One Martini backbone bead per residue (centre of mass of N, CA, C, O) as a GRO file, in nm:
protein
  295
    1MET     BB    1   0.831  -5.785   0.724
    2ALA     BB    2   1.155  -5.808   0.839
    3SER     BB    3   1.337  -5.726   1.143
    4CYS     BB    4   1.643  -5.547   1.240
    5THR     BB    5   1.717  -5.301   1.522
    6ASP     BB    6   2.035  -5.227   1.624
    7HIS     BB    7   1.990  -4.993   1.425
    8MET     BB    8   1.946  -4.699   1.266
    9VAL     BB    9   1.789  -4.532   1.077
   10VAL     BB   10   1.761  -4.259   0.886
   11GLU     BB   11   1.775  -3.932   1.024
   12LYS     BB   12   1.688  -3.640   0.986
   13MET     BB   13   1.934  -3.493   0.829
   14SER     BB   14   2.068  -3.557   0.501
   15ARG     BB   15   2.392  -3.572   0.359
   16LEU     BB   16   2.475  -3.551   0.028
   17CYS     BB   17   2.753  -3.721  -0.143
   18LEU     BB   18   2.897  -3.662  -0.454
   19LEU     BB   19   3.058  -3.895  -0.668
   20LEU     BB   20   3.231  -3.822  -0.986
   21LEU     BB   21   3.341  -4.041  -1.231
   22SER     BB   22   3.425  -3.891  -1.514
   23PHE     BB   23   3.191  -3.631  -1.535
   24SER     BB   24   3.300  -3.325  -1.589
   25CYS     BB   25   3.223  -3.322  -1.918
   26VAL     BB   26   2.924  -3.427  -1.837
   27ALA     BB   27   2.647  -3.259  -1.792
   28ALA     BB   28   2.376  -3.387  -1.825
   29PRO     BB   29   2.375  -3.621  -1.609
   30GLN     BB   30   2.414  -3.432  -1.376
   31GLY     BB   31   2.155  -3.281  -1.386
   32ILE     BB   32   1.960  -3.508  -1.369
   33ILE     BB   33   2.062  -3.612  -1.087
   34ARG     BB   34   2.050  -3.352  -0.921
   35ASP     BB   35   1.750  -3.310  -0.958
   36PHE     BB   36   1.658  -3.560  -0.826
   37LEU     BB   37   1.763  -3.502  -0.547
   38LEU     BB   38   1.626  -3.239  -0.505
   39SER     BB   39   1.330  -3.379  -0.510
   40LEU     BB   40   1.313  -3.523  -0.234
   41SER     BB   41   1.271  -3.210  -0.076
   42SER     BB   42   1.081  -3.095  -0.304
   43PRO     BB   43   0.847  -2.926  -0.465
   44SER     BB   44   0.605  -3.084  -0.681
   45PRO     BB   45   0.408  -3.223  -0.891
   46SER     BB   46   0.168  -3.428  -0.896
   47PRO     BB   47   0.341  -3.690  -0.899
   48SER     BB   48   0.623  -3.720  -0.684
   49ILE     BB   49   0.919  -3.769  -0.542
   50ALA     BB   50   0.850  -3.677  -0.251
   51GLU     BB   51   0.617  -3.866  -0.238
   52TRP     BB   52   0.771  -4.125  -0.279
   53TRP     BB   53   0.938  -4.086   0.001
   54ARG     BB   54   0.718  -4.144   0.208
   55THR     BB   55   0.738  -4.448   0.209
   56VAL     BB   56   1.010  -4.449   0.333
   57ARG     BB   57   0.926  -4.275   0.601
   58LEU     BB   58   0.768  -4.518   0.745
   59TYR     BB   59   1.048  -4.591   0.854
   60ALA     BB   60   1.179  -4.724   1.151
   61ASP     BB   61   1.317  -4.744   1.450
   62GLN     BB   62   1.335  -4.829   1.793
   63THR     BB   63   1.246  -4.503   1.864
   64GLY     BB   64   1.050  -4.400   1.612
   65SER     BB   65   1.231  -4.292   1.397
   66ASN     BB   66   1.224  -4.151   1.094
   67VAL     BB   67   1.285  -4.106   0.797
   68THR     BB   68   1.396  -3.879   0.616
   69GLY     BB   69   1.278  -3.553   0.442
   70SER     BB   70   1.581  -3.430   0.443
   71PHE     BB   71   1.802  -3.267   0.204
   72VAL     BB   72   2.156  -3.227   0.135
   73LEU     BB   73   2.397  -3.098  -0.093
   74ALA     BB   74   2.719  -3.108   0.033
   75GLY     BB   75   2.877  -3.253  -0.215
   76GLU     BB   76   3.118  -3.248  -0.501
   77LEU     BB   77   3.309  -3.484  -0.683
   78HIS     BB   78   3.570  -3.493  -0.949
   79ASP     BB   79   3.711  -3.781  -1.142
   80SER     BB   80   3.893  -3.719  -1.437
   81ALA     BB   81   4.180  -3.907  -1.363
   82TYR     BB   82   4.143  -4.185  -1.265
   83SER     BB   83   4.277  -4.253  -0.964
   84HIS     BB   84   4.169  -4.570  -0.951
   85GLY     BB   85   4.073  -4.620  -1.217
   86ALA     BB   86   3.856  -4.799  -1.475
   87THR     BB   87   3.890  -5.068  -1.272
   88LEU     BB   88   3.672  -5.196  -1.027
   89SER     BB   89   3.611  -5.283  -0.717
   90ARG     BB   90   3.407  -5.296  -0.466
   91LEU     BB   91   3.643  -5.207  -0.243
   92ALA     BB   92   3.717  -4.939  -0.392
   93ILE     BB   93   3.499  -4.747  -0.318
   94GLN     BB   94   3.613  -4.691  -0.028
   95SER     BB   95   3.867  -4.541  -0.136
   96ILE     BB   96   3.733  -4.321  -0.285
   97ILE     BB   97   3.600  -4.198  -0.023
   98ARG     BB   98   3.851  -4.145   0.113
   99SER     BB   99   3.970  -3.957  -0.086
  100ALA     BB  100   3.745  -3.741  -0.076
  101VAL     BB  101   3.785  -3.676   0.248
  102THR     BB  102   4.114  -3.602   0.199
  103ALA     BB  103   4.137  -3.393   0.022
  104TYR     BB  104   4.355  -3.160  -0.151
  105PRO     BB  105   4.176  -2.859  -0.071
  106GLN     BB  106   3.935  -3.051  -0.156
  107ARG     BB  107   3.652  -3.186   0.039
  108LEU     BB  108   3.453  -3.405   0.172
  109PRO     BB  109   3.244  -3.444   0.400
  110LEU     BB  110   3.254  -3.618   0.730
  111ASP     BB  111   2.935  -3.797   0.815
  112PRO     BB  112   2.849  -4.033   1.060
  113HIS     BB  113   2.531  -3.923   1.108
  114GLY     BB  114   2.401  -3.802   0.801
  115GLY     BB  115   2.556  -3.948   0.596
  116LEU     BB  116   2.553  -3.998   0.219
  117TYR     BB  117   2.710  -4.190  -0.021
  118LEU     BB  118   2.778  -4.129  -0.363
  119VAL     BB  119   2.884  -4.343  -0.640
  120LEU     BB  120   2.962  -4.237  -0.973
  121THR     BB  121   2.980  -4.369  -1.301
  122SER     BB  122   3.090  -4.381  -1.602
  123PRO     BB  123   3.065  -4.559  -1.909
  124ASP     BB  124   3.409  -4.622  -1.892
  125VAL     BB  125   3.346  -4.772  -1.622
  126ARG     BB  126   3.453  -5.052  -1.439
  127VAL     BB  127   3.264  -5.299  -1.237
  128GLU     BB  128   3.209  -5.525  -1.022
  129ASP     BB  129   2.923  -5.699  -1.145
  130PHE     BB  130   2.858  -5.525  -1.370
  131CYS     BB  131   2.602  -5.646  -1.576
  132ARG     BB  132   2.547  -5.915  -1.422
  133GLU     BB  133   2.435  -5.863  -1.098
  134VAL     BB  134   2.457  -5.540  -1.103
  135CYS     BB  135   2.368  -5.165  -1.096
  136GLY     BB  136   2.396  -5.168  -0.785
  137PHE     BB  137   2.503  -5.067  -0.441
  138HIS     BB  138   2.504  -5.118  -0.082
  139TYR     BB  139   2.678  -4.987   0.223
  140PHE     BB  140   2.960  -4.981   0.440
  141THR     BB  141   3.216  -4.843   0.605
  142PHE     BB  142   3.541  -4.908   0.693
  143PRO     BB  143   3.743  -4.779   0.926
  144GLU     BB  144   4.019  -4.894   0.800
  145ILE     BB  145   3.959  -4.701   0.555
  146VAL     BB  146   3.772  -4.427   0.633
  147GLY     BB  147   3.750  -4.413   0.983
  148VAL     BB  148   3.439  -4.478   0.934
  149THR     BB  149   3.091  -4.518   0.945
  150VAL     BB  150   2.917  -4.524   0.641
  151PRO     BB  151   2.688  -4.486   0.396
  152TYR     BB  152   2.686  -4.636   0.074
  153ALA     BB  153   2.667  -4.585  -0.295
  154TRP     BB  154   2.665  -4.751  -0.624
  155VAL     BB  155   2.646  -4.624  -0.960
  156GLY     BB  156   2.599  -4.697  -1.294
  157HIS     BB  157   2.665  -4.634  -1.637
  158SER     BB  158   2.478  -4.811  -1.904
  159GLY     BB  159   2.453  -4.705  -2.193
  160SER     BB  160   2.718  -4.905  -2.324
  161GLN     BB  161   2.691  -5.176  -2.153
  162CYS     BB  162   2.378  -5.214  -2.008
  163PRO     BB  163   2.082  -5.113  -2.088
  164GLY     BB  164   1.881  -5.359  -2.074
  165MET     BB  165   1.938  -5.394  -1.760
  166CYS     BB  166   1.992  -5.082  -1.637
  167ALA     BB  167   1.765  -4.914  -1.848
  168TYR     BB  168   1.503  -5.048  -1.788
  169PRO     BB  169   1.263  -4.943  -2.048
  170PHE     BB  170   1.477  -4.789  -2.266
  171ALA     BB  171   1.569  -5.084  -2.305
  172LEU     BB  172   1.677  -5.389  -2.431
  173PRO     BB  173   1.753  -5.677  -2.389
  174ASP     BB  174   1.958  -5.896  -2.561
  175TYR     BB  175   1.758  -6.143  -2.569
  176MET     BB  176   1.555  -5.912  -2.727
  177GLY     BB  177   1.784  -5.753  -2.922
  178GLY     BB  178   1.814  -5.491  -2.830
  179ALA     BB  179   1.882  -5.124  -2.735
  180SER     BB  180   1.985  -4.782  -2.746
  181ASN     BB  181   1.693  -4.699  -2.822
  182ALA     BB  182   1.339  -4.656  -2.680
  183ASN     BB  183   1.131  -4.594  -2.952
  184GLY     BB  184   1.045  -4.870  -2.993
  185SER     BB  185   0.957  -5.178  -3.029
  186GLY     BB  186   0.922  -5.497  -2.809
  187GLY     BB  187   0.759  -5.744  -2.877
  188GLY     BB  188   0.531  -5.653  -2.637
  189ILE     BB  189   0.740  -5.490  -2.486
  190GLN     BB  190   0.789  -5.241  -2.281
  191VAL     BB  191   0.903  -4.936  -2.438
  192LEU     BB  192   1.071  -4.644  -2.365
  193GLY     BB  193   1.131  -4.321  -2.336
  194ALA     BB  194   1.364  -4.092  -2.217
  195PRO     BB  195   1.264  -3.820  -2.024
  196ASN     BB  196   1.586  -3.686  -2.058
  197GLY     BB  197   1.754  -3.811  -2.322
  198ASP     BB  198   1.910  -4.039  -2.122
  199VAL     BB  199   1.927  -4.366  -2.074
  200GLY     BB  200   2.164  -4.389  -1.864
  201ALA     BB  201   2.063  -4.147  -1.652
  202ASP     BB  202   1.764  -4.252  -1.632
  203GLY     BB  203   1.852  -4.527  -1.518
  204MET     BB  204   2.002  -4.439  -1.277
  205VAL     BB  205   1.781  -4.307  -1.105
  206SER     BB  206   1.635  -4.574  -1.019
  207VAL     BB  207   1.888  -4.694  -0.882
  208ILE     BB  208   1.930  -4.461  -0.688
  209ALA     BB  209   1.658  -4.486  -0.546
  210HIS     BB  210   1.688  -4.790  -0.456
  211GLU     BB  211   1.938  -4.723  -0.273
  212LEU     BB  212   1.839  -4.501  -0.097
  213ALA     BB  213   1.603  -4.656   0.032
  214GLU     BB  214   1.784  -4.882   0.155
  215MET     BB  215   2.006  -4.703   0.298
  216SER     BB  216   1.776  -4.577   0.494
  217SER     BB  217   1.646  -4.856   0.605
  218ASN     BB  218   1.954  -5.025   0.579
  219PRO     BB  219   2.257  -4.911   0.636
  220LEU     BB  220   2.400  -5.187   0.811
  221ILE     BB  221   2.242  -5.454   0.746
  222ASN     BB  222   2.010  -5.441   1.031
  223ALA     BB  223   1.723  -5.377   0.949
  224TRP     BB  224   1.536  -5.357   0.678
  225TYR     BB  225   1.394  -5.682   0.585
  226ALA     BB  226   1.343  -5.978   0.398
  227GLY     BB  227   1.376  -6.238   0.571
  228SER     BB  228   1.641  -6.443   0.746
  229ASP     BB  229   1.903  -6.321   0.575
  230PRO     BB  230   2.134  -6.058   0.627
  231ALA     BB  231   2.332  -6.154   0.385
  232ALA     BB  232   2.048  -6.178   0.200
  233PRO     BB  233   1.855  -5.920   0.147
  234THR     BB  234   1.525  -5.818   0.116
  235GLU     BB  235   1.451  -5.514   0.012
  236ILE     BB  236   1.217  -5.256  -0.049
  237ALA     BB  237   1.316  -5.256  -0.365
  238ASP     BB  238   1.326  -5.552  -0.440
  239LEU     BB  239   1.019  -5.619  -0.412
  240CYS     BB  240   0.986  -5.396  -0.692
  241ILE     BB  241   1.120  -5.477  -0.936
  242GLY     BB  242   0.966  -5.342  -1.233
  243VAL     BB  243   0.792  -5.130  -1.069
  244TYR     BB  244   0.585  -4.815  -1.181
  245GLY     BB  245   0.272  -4.928  -1.159
  246SER     BB  246  -0.001  -5.030  -1.206
  247GLY     BB  247   0.018  -5.382  -1.266
  248GLY     BB  248   0.303  -5.450  -1.232
  249GLY     BB  249   0.492  -5.702  -1.393
  250GLY     BB  250   0.653  -5.919  -1.586
  251GLY     BB  251   0.777  -5.670  -1.780
  252TYR     BB  252   0.576  -5.483  -1.677
  253VAL     BB  253   0.554  -5.134  -1.547
  254GLY     BB  254   0.278  -5.024  -1.578
  255SER     BB  255   0.110  -4.742  -1.510
  256VAL     BB  256   0.211  -4.479  -1.715
  257PHE     BB  257   0.345  -4.209  -1.848
  258GLU     BB  258   0.303  -4.040  -2.175
  259SER     BB  259   0.443  -3.871  -2.420
  260SER     BB  260   0.434  -3.771  -2.743
  261LYS     BB  261   0.738  -3.896  -2.769
  262GLY     BB  262   0.734  -4.164  -2.561
  263GLU     BB  263   0.810  -4.078  -2.281
  264GLY     BB  264   0.857  -4.215  -1.968
  265TYR     BB  265   0.659  -4.173  -1.670
  266ASN     BB  266   0.571  -4.113  -1.290
  267LEU     BB  267   0.737  -3.849  -1.211
  268ASN     BB  268   0.789  -3.524  -1.045
  269GLY     BB  269   1.007  -3.263  -1.050
  270VAL     BB  270   1.240  -3.025  -1.074
  271LYS     BB  271   1.222  -2.804  -1.342
  272GLY     BB  272   1.026  -3.008  -1.499
  273ARG     BB  273   1.098  -3.285  -1.435
  274ARG     BB  274   1.105  -3.634  -1.534
  275PHE     BB  275   1.050  -3.967  -1.393
  276LEU     BB  276   1.144  -4.325  -1.361
  277VAL     BB  277   1.041  -4.494  -1.080
  278GLN     BB  278   1.039  -4.715  -0.863
  279TRP     BB  279   0.893  -4.888  -0.640
  280VAL     BB  280   0.799  -4.953  -0.297
  281TRP     BB  281   0.764  -5.084   0.004
  282ASN     BB  282   0.463  -5.082   0.195
  283PRO     BB  283   0.407  -5.133   0.545
  284VAL     BB  284   0.089  -5.066   0.540
  285LYS     BB  285  -0.027  -5.207   0.259
  286ASN     BB  286   0.150  -5.462   0.178
  287SER     BB  287   0.283  -5.319  -0.072
  288CYS     BB  288   0.355  -5.183  -0.365
  289PHE     BB  289   0.428  -4.824  -0.407
  290GLY     BB  290   0.287  -4.516  -0.552
  291PRO     BB  291   0.169  -4.183  -0.635
  292ASN     BB  292   0.056  -4.324  -0.935
  293ALA     BB  293  -0.171  -4.478  -0.821
  294ILE     BB  294  -0.506  -4.605  -0.942
  295ASP     BB  295  -0.595  -4.808  -0.664
   0.00000   0.00000   0.00000
């Protein structure tokens, strides 16, 4: 792993601010995602989400301070009126954050010291490059737009737009025949049922985990990454895309758990939740790793 540490990774307690675009009438995805976020720093049966986050905590800044292990969900804002439209550019995500932190009478807190901002869009919202190049992305806000610099990430709900790309292994890619529901066979490709019954939301969880891990270890795109080009960094989750268990890679998710109903998962969360979350790069083991590893 190469690193550039002009700025700190996220330390101390992080305040997660959640912006849900047009999700206000869809309770199930909200509950799945909220319980995942709460699981980051809450005890759950092993192997757990909190144990998975311990790998992210191995990353430190130039002072030796590690990524935080404490999160608080500081606020949520729902935009069911599509106030920025239903077709968004990447840059528009920053304007959405600006609107959220300046809204009246209810607004999200603006925390430039420990704040992480998640913008999540519902299935009917289209975002630039979604389903073609990305399932989510992270960056930092520009002061001329938001007023301060804060790390943020956007993740889209792929349930109807591209489940085979952004919710795999709960659905097959189109070139393999596609699938809106992942309980069938995939012609030798491992296809699993969504552990919480929602292909789009369960797929979002792993993408959110991916972006949170990278947003925390490389918040201003100048901290931890592999390679020599900070403009196109390969970050700690990029190195492990598609790997969820021991032996994973090349379209095989690895050794994960499967319920009697065919629901695939590798980690436990709060309230009895189960999640399938990709592994991240462990700088001590020098390999991809998760707490469900069997070797």
